[in-house]
Coordinates of C-alpha atoms and ligand atoms in Angstrom, one line a residue:
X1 CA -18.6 33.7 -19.2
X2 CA -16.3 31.9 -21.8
X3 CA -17.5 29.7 -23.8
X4 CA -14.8 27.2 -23.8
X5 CA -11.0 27.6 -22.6
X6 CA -8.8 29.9 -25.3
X7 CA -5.5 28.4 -24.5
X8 CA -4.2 25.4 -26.4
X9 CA -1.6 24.3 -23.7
X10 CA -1.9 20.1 -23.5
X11 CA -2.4 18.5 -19.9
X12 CA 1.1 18.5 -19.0
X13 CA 1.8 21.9 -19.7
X14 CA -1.0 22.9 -18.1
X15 CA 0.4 21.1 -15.1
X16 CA 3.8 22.6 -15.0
X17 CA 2.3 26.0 -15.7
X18 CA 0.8 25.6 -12.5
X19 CA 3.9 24.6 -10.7
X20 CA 5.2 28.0 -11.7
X21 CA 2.0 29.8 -10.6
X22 CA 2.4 28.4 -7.0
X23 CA 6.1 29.8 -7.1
X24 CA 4.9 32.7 -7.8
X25 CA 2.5 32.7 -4.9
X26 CA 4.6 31.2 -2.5
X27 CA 6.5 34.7 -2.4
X28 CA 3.0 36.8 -2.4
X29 CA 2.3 34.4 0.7
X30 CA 5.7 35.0 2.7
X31 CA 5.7 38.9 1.7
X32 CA 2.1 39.0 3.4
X33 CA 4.0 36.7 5.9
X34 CA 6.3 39.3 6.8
X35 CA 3.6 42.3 7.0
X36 CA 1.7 40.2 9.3
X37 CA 4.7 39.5 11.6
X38 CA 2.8 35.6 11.8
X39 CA 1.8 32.3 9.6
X40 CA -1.0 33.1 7.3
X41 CA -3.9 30.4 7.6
X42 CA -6.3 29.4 5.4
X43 CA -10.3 27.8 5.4
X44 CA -11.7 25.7 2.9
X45 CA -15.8 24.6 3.8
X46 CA -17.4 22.3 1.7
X47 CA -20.8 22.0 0.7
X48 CA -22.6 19.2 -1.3
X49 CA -21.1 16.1 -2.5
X50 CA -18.2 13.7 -2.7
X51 CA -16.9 15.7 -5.9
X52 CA -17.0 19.0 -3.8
X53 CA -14.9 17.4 -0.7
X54 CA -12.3 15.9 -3.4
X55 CA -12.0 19.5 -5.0
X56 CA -11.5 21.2 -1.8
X57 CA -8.7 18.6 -1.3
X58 CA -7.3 19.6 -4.6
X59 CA -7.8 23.7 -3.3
X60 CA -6.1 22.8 0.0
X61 CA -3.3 20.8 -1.4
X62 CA -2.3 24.3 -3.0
X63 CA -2.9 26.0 0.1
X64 CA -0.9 24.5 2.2
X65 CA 1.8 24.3 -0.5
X66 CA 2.2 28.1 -0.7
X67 CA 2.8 28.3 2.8
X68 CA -0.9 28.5 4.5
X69 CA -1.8 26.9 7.6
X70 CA -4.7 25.2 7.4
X71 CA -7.6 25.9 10.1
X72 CA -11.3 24.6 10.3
X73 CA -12.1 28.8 11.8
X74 CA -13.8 31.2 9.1
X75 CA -11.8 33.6 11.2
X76 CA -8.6 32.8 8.6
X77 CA -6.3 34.6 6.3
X78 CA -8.2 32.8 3.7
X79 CA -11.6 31.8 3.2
X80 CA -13.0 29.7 0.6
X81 CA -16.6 28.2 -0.3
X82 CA -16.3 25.5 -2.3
X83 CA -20.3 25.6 -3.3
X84 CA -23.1 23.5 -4.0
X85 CA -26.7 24.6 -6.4
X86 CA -27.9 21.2 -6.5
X87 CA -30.7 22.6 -4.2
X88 CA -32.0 25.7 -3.5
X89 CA -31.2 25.5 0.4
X90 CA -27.6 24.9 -0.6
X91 CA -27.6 28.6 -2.2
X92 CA -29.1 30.0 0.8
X93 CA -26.8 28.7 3.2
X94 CA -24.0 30.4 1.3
X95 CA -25.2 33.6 1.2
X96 CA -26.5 33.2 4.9
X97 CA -22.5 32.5 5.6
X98 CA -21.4 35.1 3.5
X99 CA -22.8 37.7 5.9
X100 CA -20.8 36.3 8.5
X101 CA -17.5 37.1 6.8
X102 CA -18.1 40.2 5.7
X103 CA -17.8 41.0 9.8
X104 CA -14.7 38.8 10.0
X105 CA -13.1 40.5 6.8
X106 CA -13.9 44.3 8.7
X107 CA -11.7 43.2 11.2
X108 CA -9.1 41.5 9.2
X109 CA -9.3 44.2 6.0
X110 CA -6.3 42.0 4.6
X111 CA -8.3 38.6 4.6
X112 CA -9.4 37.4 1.7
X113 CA -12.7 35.2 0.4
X114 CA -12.9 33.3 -2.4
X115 CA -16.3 31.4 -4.0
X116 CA -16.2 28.0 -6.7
X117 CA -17.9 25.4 -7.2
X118 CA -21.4 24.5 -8.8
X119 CA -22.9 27.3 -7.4
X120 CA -20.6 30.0 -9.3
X121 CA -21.4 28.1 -12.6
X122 CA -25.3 30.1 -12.3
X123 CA -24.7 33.5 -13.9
X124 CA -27.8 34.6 -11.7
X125 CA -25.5 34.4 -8.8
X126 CA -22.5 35.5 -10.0
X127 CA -24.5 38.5 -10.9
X128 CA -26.0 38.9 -7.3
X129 CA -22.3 38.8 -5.5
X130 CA -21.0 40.9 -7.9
X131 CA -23.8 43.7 -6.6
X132 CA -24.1 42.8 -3.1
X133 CA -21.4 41.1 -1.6
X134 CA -18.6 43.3 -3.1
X135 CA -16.2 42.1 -0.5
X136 CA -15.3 38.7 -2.1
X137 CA -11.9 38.5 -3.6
X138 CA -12.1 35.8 -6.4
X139 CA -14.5 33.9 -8.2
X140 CA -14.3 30.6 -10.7
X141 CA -16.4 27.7 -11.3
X142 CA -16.0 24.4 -11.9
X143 CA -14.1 24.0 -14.9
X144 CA -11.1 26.0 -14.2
X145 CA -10.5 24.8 -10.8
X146 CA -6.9 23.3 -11.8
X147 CA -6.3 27.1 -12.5
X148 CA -6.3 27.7 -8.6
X149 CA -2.4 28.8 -8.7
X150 CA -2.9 31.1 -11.1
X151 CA -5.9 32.9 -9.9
X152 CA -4.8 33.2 -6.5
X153 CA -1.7 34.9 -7.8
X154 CA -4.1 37.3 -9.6
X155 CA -5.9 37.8 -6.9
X156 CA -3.2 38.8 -4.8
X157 CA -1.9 40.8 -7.7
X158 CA -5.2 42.6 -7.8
X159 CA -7.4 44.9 -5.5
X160 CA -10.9 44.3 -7.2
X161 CA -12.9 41.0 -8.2
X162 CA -11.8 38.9 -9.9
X163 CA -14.2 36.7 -11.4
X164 CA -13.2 33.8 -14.3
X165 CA -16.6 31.0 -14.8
X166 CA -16.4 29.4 -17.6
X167 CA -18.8 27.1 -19.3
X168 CA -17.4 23.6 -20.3
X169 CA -14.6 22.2 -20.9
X170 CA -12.7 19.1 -22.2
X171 CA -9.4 19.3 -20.6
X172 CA -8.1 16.9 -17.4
X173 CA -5.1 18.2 -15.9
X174 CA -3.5 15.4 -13.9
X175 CA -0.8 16.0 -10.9
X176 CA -1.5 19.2 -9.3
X177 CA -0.9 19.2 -5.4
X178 CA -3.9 17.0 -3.2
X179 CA -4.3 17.4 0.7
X180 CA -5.8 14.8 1.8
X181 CA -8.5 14.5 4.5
X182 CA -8.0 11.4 5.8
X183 CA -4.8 9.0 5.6
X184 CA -5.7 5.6 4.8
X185 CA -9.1 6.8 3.0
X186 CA -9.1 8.6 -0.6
X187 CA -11.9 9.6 -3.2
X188 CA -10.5 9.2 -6.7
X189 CA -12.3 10.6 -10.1
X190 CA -12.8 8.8 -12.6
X191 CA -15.0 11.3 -14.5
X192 CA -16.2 14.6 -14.5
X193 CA -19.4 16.0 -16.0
X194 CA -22.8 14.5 -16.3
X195 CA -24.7 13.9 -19.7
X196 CA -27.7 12.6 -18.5
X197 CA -30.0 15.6 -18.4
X198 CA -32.8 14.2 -15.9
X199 CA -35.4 17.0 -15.6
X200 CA -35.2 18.2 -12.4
X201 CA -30.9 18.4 -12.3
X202 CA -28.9 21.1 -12.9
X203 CA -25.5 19.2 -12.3
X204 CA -25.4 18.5 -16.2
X205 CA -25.2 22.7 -16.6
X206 CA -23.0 23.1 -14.1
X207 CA -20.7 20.7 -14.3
X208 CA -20.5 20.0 -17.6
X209 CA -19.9 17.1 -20.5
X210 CA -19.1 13.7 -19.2
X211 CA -15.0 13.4 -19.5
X212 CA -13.2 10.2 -18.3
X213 CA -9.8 10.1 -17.2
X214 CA -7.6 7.4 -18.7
X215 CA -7.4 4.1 -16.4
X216 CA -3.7 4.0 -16.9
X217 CA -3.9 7.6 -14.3
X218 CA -6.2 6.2 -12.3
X219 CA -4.3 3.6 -11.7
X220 CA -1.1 5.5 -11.4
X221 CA -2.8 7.8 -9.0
X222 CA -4.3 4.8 -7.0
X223 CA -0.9 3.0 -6.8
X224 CA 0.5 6.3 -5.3
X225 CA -2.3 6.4 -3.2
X226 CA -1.6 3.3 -1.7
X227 CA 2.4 3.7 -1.5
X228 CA 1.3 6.8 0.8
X229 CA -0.9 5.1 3.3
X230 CA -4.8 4.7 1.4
X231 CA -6.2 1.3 2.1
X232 CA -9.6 2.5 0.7
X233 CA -10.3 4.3 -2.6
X234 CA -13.6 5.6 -3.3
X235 CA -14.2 6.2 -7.6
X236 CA -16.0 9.1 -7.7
X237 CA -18.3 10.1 -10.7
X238 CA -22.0 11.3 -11.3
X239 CA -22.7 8.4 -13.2
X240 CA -19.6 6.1 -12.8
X241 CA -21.5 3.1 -15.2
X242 CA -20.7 5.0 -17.9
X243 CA -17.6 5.4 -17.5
X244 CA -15.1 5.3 -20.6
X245 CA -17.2 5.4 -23.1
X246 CA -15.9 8.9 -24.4
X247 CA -12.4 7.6 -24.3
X248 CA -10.1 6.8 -27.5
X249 CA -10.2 3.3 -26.5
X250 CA -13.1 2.9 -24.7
X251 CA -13.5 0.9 -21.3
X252 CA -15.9 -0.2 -19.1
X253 CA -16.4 0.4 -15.6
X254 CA -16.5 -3.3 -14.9
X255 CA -13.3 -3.5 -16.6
X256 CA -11.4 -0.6 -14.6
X257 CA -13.0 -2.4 -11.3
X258 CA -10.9 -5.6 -12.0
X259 CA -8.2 -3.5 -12.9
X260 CA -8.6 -1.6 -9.5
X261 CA -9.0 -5.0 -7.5
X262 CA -5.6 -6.1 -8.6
X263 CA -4.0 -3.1 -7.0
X264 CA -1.8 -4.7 -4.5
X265 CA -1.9 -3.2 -0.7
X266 CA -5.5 -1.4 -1.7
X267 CA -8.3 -3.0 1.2
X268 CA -11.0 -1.2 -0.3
X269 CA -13.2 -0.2 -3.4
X270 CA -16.1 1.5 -3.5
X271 CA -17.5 4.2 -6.0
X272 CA -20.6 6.4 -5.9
X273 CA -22.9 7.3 -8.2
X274 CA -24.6 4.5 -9.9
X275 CA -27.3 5.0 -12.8
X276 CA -29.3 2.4 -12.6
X277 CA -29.8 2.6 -16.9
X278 CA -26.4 1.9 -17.2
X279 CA -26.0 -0.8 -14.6
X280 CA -24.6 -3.6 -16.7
X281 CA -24.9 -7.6 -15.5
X282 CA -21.0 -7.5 -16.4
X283 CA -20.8 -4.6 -13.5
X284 CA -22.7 -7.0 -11.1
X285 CA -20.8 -9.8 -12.1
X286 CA -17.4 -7.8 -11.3
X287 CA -18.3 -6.7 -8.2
X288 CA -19.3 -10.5 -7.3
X289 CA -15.8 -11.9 -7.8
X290 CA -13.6 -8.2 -7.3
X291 CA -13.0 -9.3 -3.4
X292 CA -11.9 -6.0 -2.7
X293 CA -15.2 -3.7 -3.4
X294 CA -17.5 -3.4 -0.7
X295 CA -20.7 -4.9 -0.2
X296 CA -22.6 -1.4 -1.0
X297 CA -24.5 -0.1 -3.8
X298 CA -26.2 3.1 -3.9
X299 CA -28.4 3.2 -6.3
X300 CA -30.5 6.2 -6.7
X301 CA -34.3 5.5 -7.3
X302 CA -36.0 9.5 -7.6
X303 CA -39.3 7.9 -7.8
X304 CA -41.2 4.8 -8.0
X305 CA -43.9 6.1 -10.2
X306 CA -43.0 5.0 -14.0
X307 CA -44.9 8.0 -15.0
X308 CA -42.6 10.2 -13.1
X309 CA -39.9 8.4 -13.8
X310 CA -40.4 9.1 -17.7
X311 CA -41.1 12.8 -17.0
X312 CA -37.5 12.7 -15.1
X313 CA -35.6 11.4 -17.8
X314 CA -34.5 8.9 -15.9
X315 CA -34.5 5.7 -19.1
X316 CA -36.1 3.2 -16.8
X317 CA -39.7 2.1 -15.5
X318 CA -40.5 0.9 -11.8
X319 CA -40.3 -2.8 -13.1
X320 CA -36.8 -2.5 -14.2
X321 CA -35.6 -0.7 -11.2
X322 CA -36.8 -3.5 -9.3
X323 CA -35.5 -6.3 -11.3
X324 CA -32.0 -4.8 -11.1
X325 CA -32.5 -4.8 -7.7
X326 CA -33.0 -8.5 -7.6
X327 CA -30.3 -9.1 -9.7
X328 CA -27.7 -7.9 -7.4
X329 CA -29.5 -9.3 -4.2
X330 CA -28.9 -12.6 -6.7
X331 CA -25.6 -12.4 -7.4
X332 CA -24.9 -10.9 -3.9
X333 CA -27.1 -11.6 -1.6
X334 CA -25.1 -9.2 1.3
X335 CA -25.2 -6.7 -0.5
X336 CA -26.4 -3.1 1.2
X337 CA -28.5 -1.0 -1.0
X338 CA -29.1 2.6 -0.3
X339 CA -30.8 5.2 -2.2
X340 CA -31.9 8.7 -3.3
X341 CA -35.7 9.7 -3.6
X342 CA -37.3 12.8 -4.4
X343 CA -40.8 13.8 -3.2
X344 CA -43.0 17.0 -4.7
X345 CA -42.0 16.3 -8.8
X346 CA -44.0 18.4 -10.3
X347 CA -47.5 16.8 -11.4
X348 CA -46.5 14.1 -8.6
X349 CA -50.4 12.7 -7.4
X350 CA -50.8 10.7 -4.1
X351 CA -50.8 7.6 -6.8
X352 CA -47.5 8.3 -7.8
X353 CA -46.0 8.7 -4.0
X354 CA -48.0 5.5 -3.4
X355 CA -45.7 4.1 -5.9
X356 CA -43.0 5.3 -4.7
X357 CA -43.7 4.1 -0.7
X358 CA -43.9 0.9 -2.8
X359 CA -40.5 0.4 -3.9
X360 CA -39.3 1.6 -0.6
X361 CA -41.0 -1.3 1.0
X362 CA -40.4 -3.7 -1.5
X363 CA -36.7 -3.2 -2.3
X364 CA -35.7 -2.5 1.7
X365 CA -33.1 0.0 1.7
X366 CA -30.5 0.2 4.3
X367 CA -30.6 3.7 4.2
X368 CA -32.1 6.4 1.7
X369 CA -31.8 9.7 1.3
X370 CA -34.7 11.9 1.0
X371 CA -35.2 15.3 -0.5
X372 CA -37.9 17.1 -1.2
X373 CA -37.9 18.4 -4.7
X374 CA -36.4 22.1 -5.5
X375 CA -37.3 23.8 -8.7
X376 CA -33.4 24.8 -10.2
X377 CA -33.7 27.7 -12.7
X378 CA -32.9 26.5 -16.2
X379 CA -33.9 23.2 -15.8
X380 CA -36.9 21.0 -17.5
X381 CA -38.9 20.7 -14.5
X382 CA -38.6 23.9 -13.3
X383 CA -40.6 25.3 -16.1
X384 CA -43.7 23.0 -15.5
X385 CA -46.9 24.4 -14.8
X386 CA -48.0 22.0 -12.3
X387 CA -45.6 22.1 -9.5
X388 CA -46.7 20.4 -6.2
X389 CA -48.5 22.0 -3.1
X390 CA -45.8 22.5 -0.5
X391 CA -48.4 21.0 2.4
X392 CA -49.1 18.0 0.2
X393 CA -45.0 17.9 -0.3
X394 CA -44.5 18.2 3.5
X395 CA -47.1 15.0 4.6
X396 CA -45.8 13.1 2.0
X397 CA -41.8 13.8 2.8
X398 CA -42.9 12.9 6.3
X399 CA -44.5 9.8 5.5
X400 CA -41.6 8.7 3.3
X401 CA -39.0 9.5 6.4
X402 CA -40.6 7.4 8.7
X403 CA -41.2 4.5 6.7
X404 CA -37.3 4.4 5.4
X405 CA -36.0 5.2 8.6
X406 CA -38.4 2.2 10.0
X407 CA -36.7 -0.1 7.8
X408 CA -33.3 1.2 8.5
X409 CA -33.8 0.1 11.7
X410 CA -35.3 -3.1 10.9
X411 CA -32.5 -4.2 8.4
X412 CA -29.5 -2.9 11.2
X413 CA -31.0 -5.4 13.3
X414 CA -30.6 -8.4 11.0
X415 CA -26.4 -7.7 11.8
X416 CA -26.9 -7.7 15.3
X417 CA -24.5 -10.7 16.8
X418 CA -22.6 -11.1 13.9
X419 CA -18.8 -10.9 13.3
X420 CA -17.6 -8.2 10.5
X421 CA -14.6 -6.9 9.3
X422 CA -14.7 -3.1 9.9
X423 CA -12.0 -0.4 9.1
X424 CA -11.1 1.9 11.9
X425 CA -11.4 5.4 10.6
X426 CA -11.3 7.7 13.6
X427 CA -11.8 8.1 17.3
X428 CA -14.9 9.0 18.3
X429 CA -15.7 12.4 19.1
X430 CA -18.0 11.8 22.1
X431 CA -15.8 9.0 24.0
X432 CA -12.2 9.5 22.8
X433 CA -12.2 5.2 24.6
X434 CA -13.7 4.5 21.3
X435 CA -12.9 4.3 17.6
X436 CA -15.4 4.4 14.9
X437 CA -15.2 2.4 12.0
X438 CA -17.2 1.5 9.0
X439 CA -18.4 -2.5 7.5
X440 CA -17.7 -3.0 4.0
X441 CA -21.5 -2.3 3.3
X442 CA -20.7 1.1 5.2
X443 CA -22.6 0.6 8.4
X444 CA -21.2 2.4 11.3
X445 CA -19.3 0.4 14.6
X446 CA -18.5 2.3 17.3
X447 CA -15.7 -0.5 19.6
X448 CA -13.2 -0.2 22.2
X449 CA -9.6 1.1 21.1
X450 CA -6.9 3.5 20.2
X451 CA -5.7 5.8 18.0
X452 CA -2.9 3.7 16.3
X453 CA -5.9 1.2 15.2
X454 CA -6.7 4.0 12.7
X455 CA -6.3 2.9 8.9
X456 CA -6.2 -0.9 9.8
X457 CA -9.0 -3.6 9.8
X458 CA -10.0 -5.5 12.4
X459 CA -12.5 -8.1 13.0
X460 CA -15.6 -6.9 15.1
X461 CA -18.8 -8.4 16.9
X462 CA -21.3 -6.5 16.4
X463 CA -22.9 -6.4 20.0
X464 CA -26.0 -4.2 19.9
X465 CA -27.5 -2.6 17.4
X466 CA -28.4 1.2 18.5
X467 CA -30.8 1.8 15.4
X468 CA -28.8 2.8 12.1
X469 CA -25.0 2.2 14.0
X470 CA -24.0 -0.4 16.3
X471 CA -21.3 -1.0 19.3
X472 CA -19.2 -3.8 19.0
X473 CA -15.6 -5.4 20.0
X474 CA -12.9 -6.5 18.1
X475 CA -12.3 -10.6 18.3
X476 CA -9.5 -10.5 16.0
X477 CA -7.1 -8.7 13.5
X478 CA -7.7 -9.2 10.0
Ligands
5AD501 N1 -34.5 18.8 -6.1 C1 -34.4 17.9 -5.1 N2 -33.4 16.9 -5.1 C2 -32.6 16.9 -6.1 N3 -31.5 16.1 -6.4 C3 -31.0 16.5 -7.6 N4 -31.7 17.5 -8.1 C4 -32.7 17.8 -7.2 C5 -33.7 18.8 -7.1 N5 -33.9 19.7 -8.1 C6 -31.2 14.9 -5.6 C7 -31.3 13.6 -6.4 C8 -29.8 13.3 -6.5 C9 -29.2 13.8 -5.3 C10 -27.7 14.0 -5.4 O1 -29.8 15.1 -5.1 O2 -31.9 12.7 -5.6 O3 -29.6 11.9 -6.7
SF4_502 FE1 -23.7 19.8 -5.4 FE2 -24.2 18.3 -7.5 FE3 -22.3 20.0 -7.6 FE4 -22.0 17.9 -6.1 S1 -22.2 18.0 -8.3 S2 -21.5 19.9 -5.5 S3 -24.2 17.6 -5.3 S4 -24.4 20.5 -7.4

């Protein structure tokens, strides 16, 4: 694994470097072409987060450039796993996966597979595919992605692994090719990397240093957005309150939100994740008068033990958690909150999950997400002596489901009746009568309608509430 990139090239050479690379490949792509006798096509599958589905959008944007043809069937030219370690299930479903192509790739000895992503970034693993799943054309990790071009070329050039991880680094290469999932709908980073170190995480080894890209590209990139059909943007980053601090002249996330708000044709902001140490009143304050981000803040809890909490890393107790939290039901009083919580932290006691059930009741979340804690090799935690009885883990993750689903349900209700504005985002894939769209505190409405509604907002009652999504019908465009 390198320690750090070896070439010097700036940003924009970097970025026209590239351009050349995906020349390159475009005639490695039609020679294959012409073998075949047929249009190649290629797979990207995402696992994990928001990040992940943005990259693959980045991966697919070259694709599709050289001349693939994109397909949702493993059964492709070329397969990619775009992979997530954040748990250990996430592993295990790759390599489940991975047995599965090795059949395809029998019968198609000219396909290849290709692994990045967080889970490449663990040299245990890289290691293990190296030995047993020899069949896999090309590795890389996380920072190198913008080197897609080039590797692919290499990997075409090439008839063994090729494998390039490397460990960190500080570049941002701007203005490689995007493919896009959804028209009118866009995630956007802001930042890469993580320098939080909470216990039990191994983002902060995978993905790196925090880095913040320069609001005059996010902007840029947004306005472009928006000349090309996005009425929603999504700021991605693992901890988007700290946003541009690292930068020459630092900013704040606040500040880029007003700057974002201004944008003229963007609907809709929204951004994802929160810290809640770094959850400033001048954040709440600019989401209060920025009439363009959504009513939606998820804000992730892990615990509501202050004990556990300080054995997380985490820089705040129960009591400030919960304050925050009635700050922004102060300031905005519609506002949704959902959350993350992990159950099974090692040394976690039946007091502590008490805690925990605690701020669940008190805070009422309109949705949470639950996991139940996975020991990452490398990490803090991991090395603990006192790591939880699965059993104990089980009952308690059980307990915790029903009780946030409960209030799920409870706060849906209090919407039931009401009108909303809601964005239709796609037709439904039960009843192709219906299109399903999404409130501005990201509740789900499925309502009567067409196709061409896609990408535009209407005005919707919500008629009945069928426990975490409702059906409704439009009373008016917006
Ligand atoms: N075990 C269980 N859940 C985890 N998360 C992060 N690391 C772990 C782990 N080791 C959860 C956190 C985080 C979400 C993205 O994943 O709740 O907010
Ligand atoms: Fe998974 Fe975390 Fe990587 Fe996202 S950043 S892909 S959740 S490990």
């Amino acid at each position: 694994m390198r320690d750090l990139e070896a070439n010097v090239l700036s940003g924009a050479e970097e970025t026209k470097l590239q351009y050349d690379y995906i020349e390159k490949a475009k005639q490695y792509v039609q020679e294959r072409e012409k073998l075949a006798g047929r249009k190649l096509t290629c797979c990207v599958k995402t696992f994990g987060c928001q990040m992940n589905a943005r990259d693959s959008e980045k991966l697919l944007g070259i694709l599709t450039d050289i001349g693939y043809i994109e397909t949702e069937d493993e059964h492709a030219d070329f397969v990619i796993y775009n992979t997530c370690t954040v748990r250990e299930n996430a592993n295990n479903k790759v390599y489940g996966r991975l047995g599965y192509l090795s059949n395809y790739k029998k019968k198609n000895p000219h396909m290849m597979i290709a692994l990045c992503g967080c889970m490449m970034q663990e040299p245990t693993v890289v290691e293990k595919i190296r030995k047993s799943y020899r069949f896999v054309n090309l590795i890389f990790g996380t920072h190198n992605i913008y080197k897609f071009a080039e590797l692919l070329c290499r990997s075409m050039e090439s008839d063994s692994m090729i494998v390039d991880i490397w460990k960190d680094t500080d570049k941002i290469v701007e203005d490689l090719p995007i493919k896009r999932k959804y028209p009118f709908k866009s995630g956007v980073n802001i930042m890469f990397g993580c320098n939080n170190f909470c216990s039990y995480c191994i983002v902060p080894y995978v993905r790196g240093r925090e880095r913040s890209r320069e609001p005059k590209d996010i902007i840029r990139e947004i306005e472009g957005l928006v000349a090309d059909g996005v009425c929603e943007v999504m700021l991605l980053g693992q901890n988007v309150n700290s946003y541009g601090k690292n930068l020459e002249h630092p900013v704040t996330f606040a500040q880029l939100l007003r700057e974002v708000n201004q944008i003229e044709g963007l609907k809709r902001i929204r951004f994802m994740t929160s810290h809640p140490k770094d959850l400033s009143d001048d954040l709440i304050l600019a989401m209060k008068e920025c009439d363009k981000v959504c009513r939606h803040m998820h804000l992730p809890l892990q615990s509501g033990s202050s004990r556990i909490l300080k054995i997380m890393n985490r820089h705040y107790d129960k009591e400030q958690y919960l304050t925050l939290v009635k700050k922004l039901r102060d300031a905005i009083p519609d506002i949704a909150l959902t959350t993350d919580i992990i159950v099974g932290f090692p040394g976690e006691t039946e007091e502590d999950f008490q805690e925990t059930l605690d701020v669940v009741r008190q805070v009422q979340y309109d949705s949470a997400f639950t996991f139940i804690y996975s020991k990452r090799t490398g990490t803090p935690a991991a090395a603990m002596e006192n790591q939880v009885n699965p059993l104990e883990v089980k009952e308690h993750f059980d307990l915790l489901l029903k009780e946030v689903q409960q209030i799920s349900a409870q706060k849906a209700m209090e919407l039931e009746g009401r009108v909303m504005e809601v964005l239709a985002e796609e037709q439904n894939e039960q009843d192709d009568s219906l299109i399903t769209g999404r409130l501005s505190n990201n509740s789900v409405v499925h309502f009567p309608g067409t196709v061409d509604m896609i990408g535009k907002l209407f005005m919707v009652k919500l008629t009945e509430c069928r426990g975490f999504y409702y059906l409704g019908e439009i009373v008016a465009d917006v």
